[in-house]
Short mmCIF file of C-alpha atoms in Angstrom, two decimals:
data_model
loop_
_atom_site.label_atom_id
_atom_site.label_comp_id
_atom_site.label_asym_id
_atom_site.label_seq_id
_atom_site.Cartn_x
_atom_site.Cartn_y
_atom_site.Cartn_z
CA UNK A 343 0.01 -0.12 -0.01
CA UNK A 344 1.14 3.55 -0.81
CA UNK A 345 -0.05 6.62 0.98
CA UNK A 346 -0.77 10.11 -0.29
CA UNK A 347 -2.46 13.33 1.15
CA UNK A 348 -5.58 14.34 -0.52
CA UNK A 349 -7.13 17.94 -0.74
CA UNK A 350 -8.16 18.20 3.12
CA UNK A 351 -5.14 16.52 4.77
CA UNK A 352 -6.76 13.16 5.00
CA UNK A 353 -4.33 10.34 4.28
CA UNK A 354 -5.60 8.10 1.53
CA UNK A 355 -4.06 4.78 0.25
CA UNK A 356 -3.71 2.89 -2.80
CA UNK A 357 -2.44 -0.59 -3.88
CA UNK A 358 -0.61 -0.94 -7.27
CA UNK A 359 -0.83 -4.34 -8.98
CA UNK A 360 0.70 -5.43 -12.34
CA UNK A 361 2.68 -3.83 -15.24
CA UNK A 362 2.04 -1.59 -18.06
CA UNK A 363 0.00 1.66 -18.46
CA UNK A 364 -1.52 2.87 -15.31
CA UNK A 365 -5.30 2.11 -14.85
CA UNK A 366 -6.75 4.10 -12.18
CA UNK A 367 -9.58 1.91 -10.55
CA UNK A 368 -12.42 3.06 -8.27
CA UNK A 369 -14.09 0.60 -6.10
CA UNK A 370 -17.88 0.36 -5.55
CA UNK A 371 -19.80 -0.24 -2.55
CA UNK A 372 -20.25 2.71 -1.58
CA UNK A 373 -17.76 2.53 1.17
CA UNK A 374 -16.09 -0.65 0.72
CA UNK A 375 -12.61 -1.55 0.62
CA UNK A 376 -11.11 -2.50 -2.86
CA UNK A 377 -9.90 -6.12 -1.54
CA UNK A 378 -13.13 -7.46 -3.51
CA UNK A 379 -12.00 -6.26 -6.63
CA UNK A 380 -8.63 -8.68 -6.33
CA UNK A 381 -6.59 -8.21 -9.84
CA UNK A 382 -10.06 -7.59 -11.58
CA UNK A 383 -9.87 -10.98 -13.28
CA UNK A 384 -6.38 -10.98 -14.37
CA UNK A 385 -6.32 -7.30 -15.87
CA UNK A 386 -3.07 -6.79 -14.00
CA UNK A 387 -1.44 -8.85 -16.64
CA UNK A 388 -2.04 -6.09 -19.02
CA UNK A 389 -2.11 -2.91 -17.06
CA UNK A 390 -0.63 -1.57 -13.94
CA UNK A 391 -3.76 -1.47 -11.66
CA UNK A 392 -3.68 1.67 -9.28
CA UNK A 393 -6.49 0.75 -6.92
CA UNK A 394 -7.77 3.57 -4.78
CA UNK A 395 -9.11 3.14 -1.23
CA UNK A 396 -11.73 5.48 -0.69
CA UNK A 397 -11.78 7.75 2.28
CA UNK A 398 -12.64 5.65 5.52
CA UNK A 399 -11.96 2.11 3.89
CA UNK A 400 -9.05 -0.28 3.66
CA UNK A 401 -5.90 1.63 4.44
CA UNK A 402 -7.06 5.16 3.85
CA UNK A 403 -7.78 7.20 6.97
CA UNK A 404 -11.08 8.35 8.46
CA UNK A 405 -11.60 12.06 7.53
CA UNK A 406 -11.97 14.73 10.18
CA UNK A 407 -15.14 15.81 8.23
CA UNK A 408 -17.47 12.91 7.79
CA UNK A 409 -19.48 14.89 5.32
CA UNK A 410 -16.66 14.60 2.70
CA UNK A 411 -17.90 10.94 2.20
CA UNK A 412 -20.40 12.43 0.28
CA UNK A 413 -19.79 11.45 -3.64
CA UNK A 414 -19.07 14.92 -4.89
CA UNK A 415 -16.66 15.64 -2.03
CA UNK A 416 -14.57 12.62 -3.43
CA UNK A 417 -14.30 13.86 -6.67
CA UNK A 418 -10.95 15.73 -5.70
CA UNK A 419 -9.64 12.79 -4.18
CA UNK A 420 -9.36 11.15 -7.36
CA UNK A 421 -7.70 14.69 -8.69
CA UNK A 422 -5.25 14.30 -6.08
CA UNK A 423 -4.42 10.81 -6.76
CA UNK A 424 -3.66 11.91 -10.31
CA UNK A 425 -1.41 14.82 -9.04
CA UNK A 426 0.26 12.23 -6.65
CA UNK A 427 1.08 9.81 -9.61
CA UNK A 428 2.28 12.81 -11.88
CA UNK A 429 0.00 11.76 -14.55
CA UNK A 430 -1.06 14.40 -17.08
CA UNK A 431 -4.18 12.20 -18.20
CA UNK A 432 -5.65 9.13 -16.81
CA UNK A 433 -7.47 6.07 -17.73
CA UNK A 434 -10.30 5.23 -15.36
CA UNK A 435 -12.15 2.08 -14.49
CA UNK A 436 -15.19 2.55 -11.86
CA UNK A 437 -17.41 -0.19 -10.47
CA UNK A 438 -20.89 0.06 -9.26
CA UNK A 439 -21.31 3.25 -7.18
CA UNK A 440 -18.07 4.64 -7.92
CA UNK A 441 -19.33 4.92 -11.42
CA UNK A 442 -21.00 7.85 -10.02
CA UNK A 443 -17.66 9.26 -8.99
CA UNK A 444 -15.97 8.53 -12.02
CA UNK A 445 -18.67 10.36 -14.41
CA UNK A 446 -18.51 13.56 -12.03
CA UNK A 447 -14.88 13.63 -12.25
CA UNK A 448 -14.76 13.59 -16.16
CA UNK A 449 -17.48 16.21 -16.19
CA UNK A 450 -15.33 18.29 -14.07
CA UNK A 451 -12.09 17.68 -15.55
CA UNK A 452 -12.67 16.23 -18.94
CA UNK A 453 -9.06 17.26 -19.96
CA UNK A 454 -7.60 14.79 -17.37
CA UNK A 455 -9.49 11.74 -18.36
CA UNK A 456 -7.93 9.69 -21.51
CA UNK A 457 -10.54 6.82 -21.10
CA UNK A 458 -13.30 6.04 -18.92
CA UNK A 459 -14.66 2.64 -18.09
CA UNK A 460 -17.74 2.04 -15.96
CA UNK A 461 -18.74 -1.34 -14.75
CA UNK A 462 -22.34 -2.09 -13.47
CA UNK A 463 -22.15 1.57 -12.61
CA UNK A 464 -24.44 3.64 -10.45
CA UNK A 465 -26.28 6.17 -12.43
CA UNK A 466 -27.79 8.93 -10.01
CA UNK A 467 -24.98 11.18 -11.09
CA UNK A 468 -26.86 11.65 -14.49
CA UNK A 469 -30.33 11.63 -13.05
CA UNK A 470 -31.18 7.94 -13.97
CA UNK A 471 -32.52 6.27 -10.77
CA UNK A 472 -32.93 2.80 -10.05
CA UNK A 473 -36.63 1.67 -10.10
CA UNK A 474 -38.42 -1.58 -8.60
CA UNK A 475 -39.16 -2.31 -12.28
CA UNK A 476 -35.32 -2.69 -12.83
CA UNK A 477 -35.26 -4.95 -10.00
CA UNK A 478 -38.20 -7.13 -10.92
CA UNK A 479 -37.16 -7.48 -14.51
CA UNK A 480 -33.79 -8.85 -13.39
CA UNK A 481 -35.20 -11.09 -11.03
CA UNK A 482 -37.76 -12.49 -13.55
CA UNK A 483 -34.75 -13.65 -15.65
CA UNK A 484 -34.04 -16.08 -12.58
CA UNK A 485 -37.26 -17.49 -12.06
CA UNK A 486 -36.07 -20.96 -12.39
CA UNK A 487 -33.65 -20.85 -9.57
CA UNK A 488 -34.41 -22.19 -6.24
CA UNK A 489 -34.03 -18.77 -4.22
CA UNK A 490 -36.17 -16.92 -6.73
CA UNK A 491 -39.31 -16.79 -4.55
CA UNK A 492 -37.68 -15.14 -1.40
CA UNK A 493 -35.83 -12.53 -3.48
CA UNK A 494 -38.44 -11.50 -5.83
CA UNK A 495 -40.54 -10.71 -2.79
CA UNK A 496 -38.06 -8.69 -1.29
CA UNK A 497 -39.49 -5.24 -3.33
CA UNK A 498 -42.89 -5.88 -1.91
CA UNK A 499 -41.71 -6.34 1.64
CA UNK A 500 -39.47 -3.22 1.73
CA UNK A 501 -42.35 -1.08 0.12
CA UNK A 502 -44.50 -2.41 3.05
CA UNK A 503 -42.03 -1.10 5.60
CA UNK A 504 -39.85 -3.99 6.30
CA UNK A 505 -36.13 -3.02 6.94
CA UNK A 506 -34.04 -3.55 3.88
CA UNK A 507 -31.20 -4.97 6.01
CA UNK A 508 -33.74 -8.02 6.90
CA UNK A 509 -34.16 -8.97 3.75
CA UNK A 510 -30.46 -8.71 2.58
CA UNK A 511 -30.08 -12.68 2.63
CA UNK A 512 -32.80 -13.32 0.19
CA UNK A 513 -31.83 -10.53 -2.06
CA UNK A 514 -27.80 -11.14 -2.25
CA UNK A 515 -27.88 -13.95 -4.80
CA UNK A 516 -29.32 -11.80 -7.20
CA UNK A 517 -26.51 -9.42 -7.52
CA UNK A 518 -24.07 -11.96 -8.77
CA UNK A 519 -24.29 -13.85 -12.17
CA UNK A 520 -23.70 -17.17 -10.45
CA UNK A 521 -24.02 -18.19 -6.75
CA UNK A 522 -21.15 -20.17 -6.48
CA UNK A 523 -18.34 -20.60 -3.62
CA UNK A 524 -16.46 -17.50 -4.85
CA UNK A 525 -19.65 -15.29 -4.92
CA UNK A 526 -20.69 -16.36 -1.50
CA UNK A 527 -17.45 -15.59 -0.09
CA UNK A 528 -17.38 -12.41 -1.91
CA UNK A 529 -20.56 -11.65 -0.16
CA UNK A 530 -19.48 -12.93 3.30
CA UNK A 531 -16.82 -10.53 3.26
CA UNK A 532 -18.89 -7.33 2.50
CA UNK A 533 -19.73 -6.42 6.05
CA UNK A 534 -16.24 -6.27 7.32
CA UNK A 535 -14.87 -4.53 4.27
CA UNK A 536 -17.74 -1.83 4.22
CA UNK A 537 -17.44 1.36 6.44
CA UNK A 538 -21.37 2.09 7.25
CA UNK A 539 -20.84 5.66 7.62
CA UNK A 540 -19.07 6.11 4.58
CA UNK A 541 -21.64 4.15 2.68
CA UNK A 542 -24.47 6.17 4.23
CA UNK A 543 -23.20 9.45 3.45
CA UNK A 544 -22.05 8.84 -0.15
CA UNK A 545 -25.65 9.42 -1.58
CA UNK A 546 -26.50 12.03 1.00
CA UNK A 547 -28.33 15.36 -0.06
CA UNK A 548 -26.54 17.46 -2.35
CA UNK A 549 -24.30 14.52 -3.66
CA UNK A 550 -25.39 14.83 -7.39
CA UNK A 551 -26.30 17.59 -9.74
CA UNK A 552 -27.17 15.57 -12.44
CA UNK A 553 -28.27 18.72 -14.72
CA UNK A 554 -24.45 19.98 -14.19
CA UNK A 555 -23.04 16.49 -14.92
CA UNK A 556 -25.02 16.27 -18.17
CA UNK A 557 -24.06 19.69 -19.21
CA UNK A 558 -20.39 18.76 -19.29
CA UNK A 559 -18.48 19.80 -22.43
CA UNK A 560 -19.95 17.98 -25.43
CA UNK A 561 -16.63 18.12 -27.06
CA UNK A 562 -14.87 15.64 -24.78
CA UNK A 563 -13.14 13.00 -27.08
CA UNK A 564 -12.33 10.40 -24.22
CA UNK A 565 -13.62 7.05 -25.39
CA UNK A 566 -16.38 5.70 -22.77
CA UNK A 567 -17.30 2.22 -22.11
CA UNK A 568 -20.32 1.22 -20.21
CA UNK A 569 -20.76 -2.45 -18.87
CA UNK A 570 -23.59 -4.18 -17.83
CA UNK A 571 -24.59 -7.92 -17.77
CA UNK A 572 -27.84 -9.64 -18.92
CA UNK A 573 -28.91 -10.45 -15.50
CA UNK A 574 -27.70 -7.14 -13.78
CA UNK A 575 -30.48 -5.35 -12.09
CA UNK A 576 -28.59 -2.23 -11.01
CA UNK A 577 -28.22 -0.91 -14.02
CA UNK A 578 -30.27 -3.19 -16.37
CA UNK A 579 -28.29 -2.97 -19.84
CA UNK A 580 -31.09 -0.49 -21.15
CA UNK A 581 -30.50 1.77 -18.21
CA UNK A 582 -26.76 1.53 -18.77
CA UNK A 583 -27.30 2.39 -22.33
CA UNK A 584 -29.43 5.64 -21.36
CA UNK A 585 -26.68 6.38 -18.95
CA UNK A 586 -23.92 6.10 -21.61
CA UNK A 587 -25.89 8.42 -23.93
CA UNK A 588 -25.65 11.23 -21.36
CA UNK A 589 -21.92 10.90 -20.73
CA UNK A 590 -19.92 13.04 -23.19
CA UNK A 591 -17.27 11.35 -24.87
CA UNK A 592 -16.47 9.13 -28.01
CA UNK A 593 -16.60 5.41 -28.94
CA UNK A 594 -14.42 2.99 -27.17
#
């Protein structure tokens, strides 16, 4: 792990793995340490992965002001990492909730982004929310699986007032393409890798300004790639495609 100081004096850490051109990797969660990403399925054989630990996670310090867990307040952490590495432009790969962070960084500093890869990204930053319909459609694709009945009922139970944490075990298998030993281990580690305060504050009021993000310079030429799988509920492939159309940038 390497350490650097970000804009407000908080010590942030990152790990470097592999050889080749640097690829800045932003883990999701939100508020989850980067360990779950591993080496991104062997991507470290082709690129030098620079995996940032978001503030309050992994080896990064807890900030003095916990309001800085908010997504928009973490944009400057990405910029501080770029400056620390001495890179003029960066290739960015972001997963899940960090897709919001990456898009906001690119919108604010388009001249610093060489390429942008968003893997099953959060889309609130561009004003496209997750809906119950997304979840139900994705769940319906798994109607033949043993856990379907319990998982598909979760949206109705939450709407009726049940604590979402109480249905987490039923829902969790729907968040992976396959519910095998590796996926179960990944899920079991989530609680110990996640900072609850960081997770809660990430999407706090004021975190997103979709109109401003969508109004980023239309002439941005950095290639943008958005990935979403057939079984993904957040986002569904169709919602990922809508998000891609709102993000300035060229074809990958």
